[in-house]
Amino acid sequence: TPAEPRTLGVKEIKSLDDLLSQLRDLLPEAAEESGGAGEEAAAVVTNQTSGGMKMEASKTEEQVVTNQAPTADPALLDAIKALTGAVAEMKRDVEAVKAQDAARPVNDPGYAVPNVITDTAHWRYDNIETGDLAWGIGVLDSADRGRTGRKATANAYKALAMRLESEEARKSEGLRAAAHAMKASGVKANEIAQSTLASYGDEWAGVAYSGALWEKIRQATFVLDRLPQFEFPAGAESLVIPLESTDPTWYKVAQAASLSANPGGIPTNTVTASQMGTATQTMTLSKMGARVLWTGELEEDSFLPYAAQLRQQLAVSAAEYLEHAIIDGDTETANATNINAIDTTPAGTEAYLLFNGFRKVPLVTLTANSRDGGALDVADFLETLKLMGVGGLAALDQQRVAFIIDRHTHWKALELAEVKTRDVFGGATLERGQLSSIWGYPVYVSGQIAKGGNGKSNTAGKVDADTAGNNTKGQIVAVRWDRWRFGWRRRMTMETTRIPAADSTEIVALMRAGLIYSASDDAAAISYNLTV
């Protein structure tokens, strides 16, 4: 039974043969002492030094001996014999495997193609240790100086150069020395100057910057433009707004038939008296702001106009955050109670703490105005409207009511069959590829709704701030615009201040405003937990 086959193939053994054959005729003693293995080896006279082995065939041209075999160093003889014996053993193993497989038919289930690696060029030396490869090349190079004509091949040099550039080679002191020697002789892996090669081209290959800024993706804000707005009066920190309440009661009235007993003969009253109810809602102001500082060097050296770009981004992002506060606003700061942080405690400076907004009212204040929607259906839009007022009374005016949905619900809604047809109302449901309305009510997609959950909320319609994986559901919010009021005390201002002592500049943007709803059950409604 042959020995267990090695992973070396015929071509790999041939690469070892090639290296040994280049040593031929250099050291006859090695061939004689190899036990007649059929392999030829070579060696040269070596001189041992403290820095390693220095191999030379002669000192000068005149000292070349052409008809006399060199004297072998005992250490080199032992190394050559060991390498020659290993090659012979590997040959025997391969031949045994070939003989065994040749005796089997190809369709034999136990047949396996011999594992032969087809190496090319310098890959032929991959199965030779780096130290052995360097030693063999050194032997041949030293012998060639003795004009034997048996110098190492170019592929062997390339294979060694690649090894010496590796991280493993850098860990060995001996191989590091060999690497330095190879580089000194002009052999290295990176022989061509490159735009990314340090010290050889990289320093002269610059980086260009475009003068046109690539802006981030934003969605236009729309909510504030549809809310009734007014200017908050000066000299007050809060504003009481009178509200309509209960109406006077109307009765059936009989015809007057007699006079009262009062002097003067006043006809008896036939109309029952009633009262008109009154109510108020108090608006308080909140302030939102942002502050940015930058150095004089940044403003002078930036290839874009830094200050101008900063002002533009402050204006756009302020509109986005304000829309987020109007839709998602919740002033509750206790642990696990805010609809934007239902699993944690707000830090106290979040923009959603400015007001109580559209989603807070049906989810917390008036829970009768909320419903669990489940799998999204066209009926979810209709059922949301029915929650506004008794029997959906407040939703009857299509000019004052609209839907606000997140982008995930928007994509899912576009798949509804009813959305793709005209059978719901006269106007096209899809206009220019957009879902413009459904059941006759406008549909708006907000990029700021459920902002903390990237447009999604948990199964209760609230946002898990610390556990983003729980925010997987969509929502439909129905809003009656005229049941809300937005008051301005200070529209957004931007002030820039120079700080000479720090060679810096700061810009501060601020606004003060308030938001209230009518405190009745017709301001907003929501369907949550929608599968999108």
XYZ file of C-alpha atoms in Angstrom:
532
model
C 0.000 0.000 0.000
C 1.534 3.319 -1.000
C 2.130 6.034 1.536
C -0.564 8.614 2.052
C -0.462 10.930 -0.995
C 0.917 14.403 -0.413
C -0.736 17.509 -1.751
C 2.221 18.210 -4.004
C 1.688 17.517 -7.697
C 3.984 16.671 -10.543
C 4.593 20.259 -11.565
C 5.454 21.256 -8.024
C 8.053 18.481 -7.809
C 9.364 19.562 -11.187
C 9.955 23.054 -9.777
C 12.117 21.490 -7.088
C 13.901 19.442 -9.741
C 14.576 22.627 -11.682
C 16.176 24.238 -8.669
C 18.306 21.183 -7.999
C 19.288 20.803 -11.641
C 20.725 24.309 -11.589
C 23.177 23.040 -8.982
C 24.383 20.257 -11.342
C 28.097 19.677 -11.718
C 28.873 22.181 -8.950
C 29.336 19.622 -6.185
C 29.951 15.990 -7.281
C 30.427 14.924 -3.686
C 26.775 15.637 -2.932
C 25.595 13.449 -5.798
C 27.791 10.564 -4.665
C 26.652 10.744 -1.056
C 22.970 11.068 -1.905
C 22.539 7.326 -2.049
C 22.062 7.111 -5.812
C 18.716 8.872 -5.721
C 19.159 9.888 -9.329
C 19.273 13.615 -8.547
C 22.249 15.882 -9.167
C 23.202 18.644 -6.739
C 25.690 21.454 -6.551
C 27.380 23.547 -3.946
C 30.106 26.084 -3.670
C 32.854 26.823 -1.237
C 31.278 28.838 1.587
C 32.721 31.243 4.091
C 30.883 31.547 7.422
C 30.538 35.092 8.784
C 28.740 36.557 11.773
C 26.100 38.123 9.543
C 25.221 34.853 7.721
C 26.640 32.719 4.922
C 28.654 34.447 2.220
C 29.061 32.260 -0.831
C 31.802 32.846 -3.325
C 33.414 30.649 -5.947
C 36.593 32.688 -6.158
C 38.155 36.015 -5.259
C 39.325 37.113 -8.655
C 39.010 36.164 -12.285
C 42.530 34.696 -12.205
C 41.668 32.264 -9.375
C 38.924 30.414 -11.310
C 39.494 26.677 -11.384
C 37.782 25.195 -14.412
C 38.743 21.495 -14.365
C 38.583 20.803 -10.632
C 35.482 20.170 -8.544
C 35.059 22.621 -5.653
C 35.400 21.549 -2.101
C 31.986 21.275 -0.398
C 31.064 22.775 2.909
C 29.704 19.960 5.146
C 26.590 21.995 6.043
C 25.758 22.512 2.391
C 26.222 18.799 1.694
C 23.740 17.907 4.421
C 21.163 20.426 3.140
C 21.473 19.212 -0.455
C 21.176 15.583 0.582
C 18.048 16.306 2.608
C 16.436 18.246 -0.247
C 17.376 15.546 -2.786
C 15.941 12.803 -0.593
C 12.674 14.740 -0.096
C 12.262 15.148 -3.844
C 12.850 11.460 -4.435
C 10.327 10.483 -1.759
C 7.685 12.801 -3.191
C 8.265 11.314 -6.650
C 7.712 7.823 -5.314
C 4.456 8.905 -3.619
C 3.119 10.505 -6.791
C 4.022 7.472 -8.892
C 2.275 5.208 -6.373
C -0.922 7.301 -6.532
C -0.804 7.301 -10.336
C -0.406 3.533 -10.416
C -3.262 3.042 -7.970
C -5.653 5.301 -9.892
C -4.672 3.786 -13.234
C -5.839 0.386 -11.969
C -9.350 1.747 -11.281
C -12.009 2.418 -13.910
C -13.039 6.050 -14.252
C -16.592 5.224 -13.234
C -15.421 3.683 -9.963
C -17.086 5.641 -7.093
C -13.781 5.641 -5.266
C -11.894 7.167 -8.172
C -10.408 10.571 -7.515
C -8.364 12.718 -9.849
C -4.883 13.288 -8.401
C -4.521 16.671 -6.727
C -2.163 18.374 -9.157
C -1.494 22.080 -8.884
C -0.819 23.730 -12.215
C 1.628 26.428 -11.256
C 3.058 28.899 -13.732
C 5.996 31.294 -13.740
C 7.125 32.194 -10.212
C 4.219 30.238 -8.661
C 6.342 27.128 -9.268
C 8.324 28.052 -6.169
C 5.320 28.450 -3.830
C 6.036 25.159 -2.053
C 9.652 26.005 -1.249
C 10.307 27.735 2.068
C 11.423 31.338 1.713
C 14.700 30.667 3.494
C 15.473 27.661 1.247
C 14.618 29.654 -1.868
C 16.930 32.492 -0.835
C 19.693 29.998 -0.004
C 19.416 28.210 -3.360
C 19.475 31.464 -5.318
C 22.493 32.583 -3.309
C 24.320 29.353 -4.119
C 23.638 29.676 -7.842
C 24.489 33.378 -7.878
C 27.806 32.732 -6.123
C 28.587 29.849 -8.453
C 27.831 32.031 -11.469
C 30.498 34.444 -10.353
C 32.782 31.439 -10.845
C 31.634 31.486 -14.514
C 29.829 28.118 -14.390
C 26.913 29.489 -16.397
C 24.334 28.088 -13.927
C 22.777 31.299 -12.502
C 19.276 31.362 -10.921
C 16.314 32.042 -13.240
C 14.413 35.337 -13.385
C 11.236 33.600 -12.104
C 13.105 32.449 -9.013
C 14.222 36.018 -8.320
C 10.646 37.316 -8.756
C 9.233 34.667 -6.442
C 11.780 35.577 -3.769
C 11.161 39.313 -4.206
C 7.426 38.845 -3.602
C 8.133 36.786 -0.488
C 10.442 39.422 0.924
C 7.769 42.133 0.472
C 5.276 40.180 2.601
C 4.448 40.806 6.249
C 5.768 37.370 7.239
C 9.183 38.156 5.799
C 9.389 41.359 7.823
C 9.077 39.340 11.035
C 12.313 37.414 10.369
C 15.606 39.197 10.931
C 17.353 36.957 8.410
C 14.717 37.551 5.728
C 14.732 41.294 6.401
C 18.447 41.277 5.725
C 17.855 39.293 2.538
C 15.210 41.794 1.496
C 17.629 44.687 1.947
C 20.199 42.827 -0.100
C 17.662 42.159 -2.873
C 16.659 45.815 -2.979
C 20.293 46.871 -3.010
C 20.788 44.686 -6.059
C 17.787 46.348 -7.750
C 15.287 43.479 -7.401
C 11.944 44.363 -5.706
C 8.219 43.890 -6.248
C 7.397 47.583 -6.896
C 9.887 48.323 -9.645
C 7.659 50.873 -11.405
C 6.857 54.339 -10.042
C 3.144 54.566 -9.214
C 0.666 57.276 -8.302
C -0.077 55.462 -5.027
C 3.451 54.274 -4.136
C 4.904 56.188 -1.188
C 8.131 58.053 -2.011
C 7.872 56.982 -5.655
C 5.013 58.981 -7.172
C 2.312 59.224 -4.499
C 3.521 62.597 -3.235
C 3.128 64.203 -6.663
C -0.331 62.800 -7.418
C -2.772 65.298 -5.914
C -6.486 65.183 -5.079
C -8.955 67.542 -6.767
C -12.083 68.858 -5.027
C -15.199 69.874 -6.889
C -16.449 73.394 -6.287
C -20.064 72.200 -6.565
C -21.546 70.798 -3.350
C -23.516 67.545 -3.624
C -26.534 68.289 -1.453
C -28.204 65.672 0.739
C -31.652 64.329 -0.124
C -34.446 66.361 1.433
C -38.210 66.392 1.156
C -40.044 69.667 0.865
C -41.935 70.672 3.996
C -45.619 71.517 3.664
C -47.387 71.309 7.033
C -46.779 74.849 8.277
C -48.133 76.409 5.073
C -51.497 74.693 5.631
C -51.958 75.678 9.256
C -53.745 78.909 10.231
C -51.003 81.264 11.471
C -50.956 84.551 13.326
C -48.471 86.896 14.957
C -48.211 86.477 18.711
C -48.847 89.843 20.424
C -45.937 91.627 22.036
C -45.753 92.024 25.801
C -47.092 88.565 26.706
C -45.526 85.157 27.292
C -48.758 83.246 26.745
C -51.959 83.867 24.843
C -55.515 82.829 25.750
C -57.528 82.082 22.641
C -61.342 81.949 22.991
C -62.973 78.854 21.575
C -66.480 78.124 20.458
C -68.191 75.706 22.779
C -71.742 74.344 23.047
C -74.387 76.019 20.960
C -77.661 77.418 22.314
C -80.470 74.853 22.362
C -83.234 75.137 19.845
C -86.830 74.195 20.736
C -90.204 73.867 19.131
C -92.134 77.040 19.978
C -95.893 77.304 20.376
C -97.939 80.278 19.329
C -98.465 82.894 22.055
C -102.028 82.842 23.389
C -102.208 84.834 26.635
C -100.716 87.641 28.588
C -98.567 87.279 31.568
C -99.767 88.224 35.020
C -97.186 90.939 35.168
C -98.387 94.486 35.035
C -98.452 95.791 31.540
C -99.901 92.710 29.913
C -96.706 91.257 28.446
C -97.404 88.134 26.359
C -96.383 84.875 27.983
C -92.968 83.551 26.782
C -93.175 80.529 24.519
C -89.432 80.237 23.695
C -87.389 78.256 26.201
C -84.176 79.992 27.213
C -80.732 78.292 26.826
C -77.063 79.301 26.995
C -74.139 79.426 24.672
C -71.074 77.689 26.059
C -67.617 79.270 26.117
C -64.094 77.862 26.311
C -60.499 78.925 25.949
C -57.171 77.386 25.010
C -53.872 78.868 26.141
C -50.903 79.008 23.791
C -47.447 79.147 25.307
C -44.291 79.927 23.402
C -41.350 77.640 22.868
C -37.939 78.426 21.419
C -35.904 76.394 18.947
C -32.345 77.239 18.004
C -29.027 76.105 16.558
C -25.470 77.394 16.968
C -22.325 76.737 14.913
C -18.750 78.057 15.295
C -15.887 77.975 12.791
C -12.351 79.289 12.624
C -10.942 82.003 10.432
C -8.677 79.483 8.720
C -11.641 77.350 7.677
C -13.415 80.304 6.137
C -10.260 81.468 4.344
C -9.077 78.083 3.089
C -12.315 76.254 2.307
C -12.794 75.705 -1.424
C -16.554 76.231 -0.866
C -18.085 79.397 0.621
C -18.464 77.936 4.115
C -20.550 80.674 5.735
C -22.999 80.918 2.835
C -23.533 77.162 2.757
C -24.027 77.083 6.513
C -26.762 79.732 6.366
C -28.568 77.822 3.631
C -28.479 74.529 5.521
C -29.682 76.175 8.717
C -32.720 77.561 6.908
C -33.637 74.263 5.246
C -33.020 72.048 8.273
C -34.998 74.441 10.523
C -38.065 73.912 8.336
C -37.628 70.143 8.605
C -37.266 70.164 12.380
C -40.256 72.478 12.756
C -42.419 70.111 10.692
C -41.197 67.228 12.839
C -42.248 69.116 15.995
C -45.703 69.930 14.574
C -46.421 66.309 13.576
C -44.563 64.357 16.288
C -44.538 66.934 19.082
C -44.968 65.694 22.673
C -43.985 67.789 25.679
C -43.902 64.865 28.126
C -40.427 64.377 29.660
C -41.043 61.470 32.063
C -39.479 58.074 31.450
C -41.180 55.866 28.837
C -44.090 58.229 28.249
C -43.112 60.401 25.276
C -44.383 59.030 21.955
C -40.950 59.755 20.438
C -39.027 57.928 23.185
C -41.462 55.380 24.580
C -38.617 53.138 25.813
C -36.395 55.756 27.435
C -36.249 59.262 28.917
C -35.804 62.322 26.679
C -32.684 64.389 27.320
C -34.846 67.513 27.570
C -33.473 69.406 24.559
C -35.103 67.481 21.695
C -37.036 69.490 19.130
C -40.133 67.314 19.556
C -40.556 68.756 23.081
C -41.651 72.130 21.644
C -45.382 71.390 21.280
C -48.033 68.686 21.460
C -48.527 67.795 17.820
C -50.754 65.876 15.428
C -49.820 62.336 16.539
C -49.820 63.037 20.286
C -53.501 64.010 20.331
C -55.014 60.709 19.093
C -52.317 58.421 20.554
C -52.393 59.845 24.093
C -54.850 62.677 24.746
C -57.886 61.390 22.845
C -57.262 57.660 22.396
C -60.749 57.168 20.946
C -59.353 58.849 17.827
C -56.835 56.024 17.215
C -57.125 52.524 15.791
C -54.919 49.494 15.135
C -54.812 49.146 11.361
C -52.948 45.871 10.787
C -52.359 44.909 7.160
C -52.676 48.028 4.993
C -55.913 48.257 3.042
C -57.641 51.089 1.232
C -60.305 50.992 3.934
C -57.716 52.127 6.523
C -57.866 55.618 5.057
C -61.633 55.671 5.306
C -61.745 54.265 8.835
C -59.268 56.898 9.995
C -61.593 59.650 8.811
C -64.500 58.170 10.761
C -62.605 58.754 14.019
C -62.724 62.542 13.625
C -65.658 63.764 15.675
C -68.807 61.802 16.426
C -69.317 59.423 13.519
C -66.610 61.232 11.552
C -68.545 64.509 11.479
C -65.436 66.668 11.364
C -64.079 64.764 8.364
C -66.996 65.528 6.062
C -65.424 68.749 4.771
C -62.892 67.530 2.235
C -61.453 71.019 1.836
C -60.330 71.159 5.480
C -59.078 67.610 6.023
C -56.040 65.787 4.623
C -54.020 62.627 5.160
C -50.353 62.671 6.230
C -48.482 59.396 5.767
C -44.886 58.247 6.071
C -42.858 57.209 3.045
C -43.121 53.489 3.837
C -46.920 53.618 3.947
C -46.801 55.648 0.738
C -44.931 52.926 -1.170
C -47.279 50.245 0.123
C -50.356 52.315 -0.751
C -49.220 52.617 -4.347
C -49.671 48.841 -4.654
C -53.372 48.999 -3.763
C -55.623 48.146 -6.685
C -58.077 50.906 -5.775
C -55.373 53.523 -6.044
C -54.677 52.601 -9.652
C -58.248 53.184 -10.863
C -60.727 56.072 -11.139
C -63.650 54.320 -9.453
C -63.322 56.149 -6.127
C -63.829 59.698 -7.339
C -63.773 61.666 -10.574
C -60.204 62.944 -10.451
C -57.307 60.629 -11.175
C -56.004 58.902 -8.059
C -52.507 58.871 -9.508
C -51.396 62.149 -11.034
C -47.960 62.319 -12.662
C -46.988 59.159 -10.813
C -47.929 60.541 -7.387
C -50.664 59.514 -4.986
C -52.400 62.887 -4.862
C -55.615 61.913 -3.060
C -57.744 59.013 -1.909
C -61.466 58.899 -1.123
C -61.442 62.508 -2.280
C -59.028 63.715 0.424
C -55.511 65.033 -0.330
C -52.619 62.767 0.630
C -49.298 64.245 1.737
C -46.100 62.284 2.325
C -43.912 63.705 5.078
C -40.259 62.903 5.530
C -40.430 64.111 9.144
C -43.284 62.004 10.558
C -42.010 59.482 13.158
C -38.590 61.045 12.568
C -36.898 59.148 15.380
C -37.901 55.849 13.770
C -36.975 56.865 10.215
C -40.654 57.088 9.318
C -41.740 53.982 11.222
C -43.114 53.384 14.711
C -43.716 50.363 16.928
C -46.903 48.321 17.091
C -48.489 50.937 19.393
C -47.789 53.807 16.993
C -44.959 55.194 19.133
C -41.203 55.339 18.533
C -38.682 53.209 20.389
C -35.708 55.567 20.616
C -33.205 53.034 22.000
C -34.476 49.928 20.182
C -34.643 50.842 16.521
C -35.535 47.274 15.516
C -38.974 47.669 17.102
C -39.923 50.457 14.692
C -41.360 48.501 11.774
C -44.888 49.828 11.275
C -46.461 52.636 9.267
C -49.197 55.138 10.124
C -51.959 57.221 8.561
C -52.740 60.555 10.230
C -55.849 62.537 9.351
C -55.703 66.245 10.237
C -58.330 68.956 10.140
C -56.231 72.073 9.523
C -58.656 74.662 10.902
C -58.747 72.976 14.333
C -55.119 74.029 14.869
C -53.420 77.400 15.366
C -49.759 78.282 14.959
C -48.530 81.524 16.511
C -45.276 83.362 15.724
C -43.557 85.545 18.270
C -40.192 85.514 16.531
C -39.725 84.117 13.081
C -36.360 82.539 12.483
C -33.443 84.932 12.868
C -29.770 84.365 12.114
C -27.065 86.394 13.826
C -23.363 86.151 13.083
C -20.822 87.252 15.684
C -17.086 87.605 15.232
C -14.887 86.445 18.176
C -11.474 88.081 17.537
C -9.734 86.618 20.583
C -10.312 83.109 19.198
C -10.129 84.065 15.509
C -13.528 82.405 15.201
C -17.066 83.216 14.123
C -20.366 81.901 15.397
C -23.815 81.893 13.891
C -26.940 81.493 16.018
C -30.383 80.786 14.564
C -33.466 81.159 16.789
C -37.257 81.162 16.577
C -40.132 81.397 19.075
C -43.558 80.013 18.300
C -46.528 78.156 19.750
C -49.000 75.485 18.584
C -52.388 74.522 20.006
C -55.444 72.569 18.905
C -59.097 73.164 19.687
C -59.206 70.640 22.570
C -62.106 68.827 20.909
C -62.205 65.400 19.283
C -62.057 66.638 15.714
C -58.464 67.902 15.377
C -56.668 64.679 14.363
C -57.018 60.890 14.110
C -54.577 58.054 13.425
C -54.391 54.461 12.214
C -51.200 52.819 13.495
C -49.501 49.384 13.400
C -49.860 49.267 9.618
C -47.937 46.463 7.945
C -45.812 48.115 5.291
